[in-house]
Tab-separated table of C-alpha atoms in Angstrom:
chain	number	residue	atom	x	y	z
H	1320	MET	CA	-7.884	11.076	-11.306
H	1321	ARG	CA	-7.066	12.299	-7.804
H	1322	SER	CA	-3.806	11.494	-6.085
H	1323	CYS	CA	-3.924	9.492	-2.850
H	1324	GLY	CA	-1.160	11.707	-1.455
H	1325	TRP	CA	1.625	9.169	-1.068
H	1326	SER	CA	2.947	9.747	-4.588
H	1327	THR	CA	3.926	13.320	-3.746
H	1328	TRP	CA	6.795	12.133	-1.539
H	1329	LEU	CA	7.276	8.463	-2.473
H	1330	ARG	CA	7.980	8.776	-6.174
H	1331	PRO	CA	10.804	11.356	-5.777
H	1332	ALA	CA	12.255	9.437	-2.821
H	1333	LEU	CA	12.458	6.232	-4.860
H	1334	THR	CA	14.589	7.976	-7.490
H	1335	VAL	CA	17.424	8.406	-4.988
H	1336	PRO	CA	19.600	5.286	-5.270
H	1337	GLY	CA	19.713	3.190	-2.105
H	1338	THR	CA	17.151	5.249	-0.213
H	1339	TYR	CA	14.791	2.411	0.635
H	1340	ALA	CA	16.587	-0.790	-0.354
H	1341	GLU	CA	17.901	-1.613	3.123
H	1342	PRO	CA	14.752	-0.779	5.142
H	1343	LEU	CA	12.483	-2.572	2.653
H	1344	THR	CA	14.703	-5.657	2.669
H	1345	GLU	CA	14.589	-5.713	6.473
H	1346	MET	CA	10.815	-5.271	6.489
H	1347	PHE	CA	10.235	-8.086	3.968
H	1348	ASP	CA	12.563	-10.361	5.967
H	1349	LEU	CA	10.541	-9.644	9.122
H	1350	VAL	CA	7.266	-10.377	7.337
H	1351	ALA	CA	8.677	-13.615	5.883
H	1352	ALA	CA	9.869	-14.671	9.359
H	1353	GLY	CA	6.417	-14.009	10.821
H	1354	ALA	CA	7.783	-11.331	13.132
H	1355	LEU	CA	5.783	-8.554	11.502
H	1356	ASN	CA	2.099	-8.962	10.738
H	1357	PRO	CA	0.577	-6.075	8.786
H	1358	LEU	CA	-2.995	-5.274	9.829
H	1359	VAL	CA	-5.337	-5.429	6.869
H	1360	ALA	CA	-8.648	-3.645	7.265
H	1361	ALA	CA	-10.155	-4.812	3.973
H	1362	ALA	CA	-9.248	-7.336	1.281
H	1363	TYR	CA	-10.883	-7.192	-2.147
H	1364	PRO	CA	-10.683	-9.715	-4.980
H	1365	LEU	CA	-8.491	-8.404	-7.806
H	1366	GLU	CA	-11.561	-8.229	-10.029
H	1367	GLU	CA	-12.970	-5.588	-7.641
H	1368	ALA	CA	-9.934	-3.291	-7.721
H	1369	ALA	CA	-12.030	-0.410	-9.033
H	1370	ARG	CA	-14.462	-0.769	-6.111
H	1371	ALA	CA	-11.569	-0.944	-3.644
H	1372	PHE	CA	-10.091	2.276	-5.029
H	1373	ALA	CA	-13.507	3.955	-5.003
H	1374	ASP	CA	-13.984	2.922	-1.351
H	1375	ILE	CA	-10.585	4.372	-0.437
H	1376	LEU	CA	-11.348	7.671	-2.170
H	1377	ALA	CA	-14.799	7.821	-0.565
H	1378	ARG	CA	-13.208	7.160	2.847
H	1379	ARG	CA	-15.271	4.019	3.411
H	1380	THR	CA	-12.145	2.166	4.558
H	1381	THR	CA	-9.629	2.638	7.343
H	1382	GLY	CA	-6.240	0.986	7.604
H	1383	LYS	CA	-4.592	-1.084	4.887
H	1384	VAL	CA	-6.549	-2.266	1.871
H	1385	THR	CA	-5.260	-5.212	-0.178
H	1386	LEU	CA	-6.163	-6.932	-3.414
H	1387	ARG	CA	-6.303	-10.732	-3.521
H	1388	PRO	CA	-5.180	-12.464	-6.737
């Protein structure tokens, strides 16, 4: 399986205690308050997660891709 690239910097960064706790808490608070609205380019049903990942790898999507429960 190919890496999407983000794991090369994200995984090590998350091992440092306190690195992202404050910024993530602030971001989630902003989203909950409706002050921050992430732009979603594509939303797939959870059952189609494999297709969503295949579309990302094949560069058929741009922007954020989400899975709906």
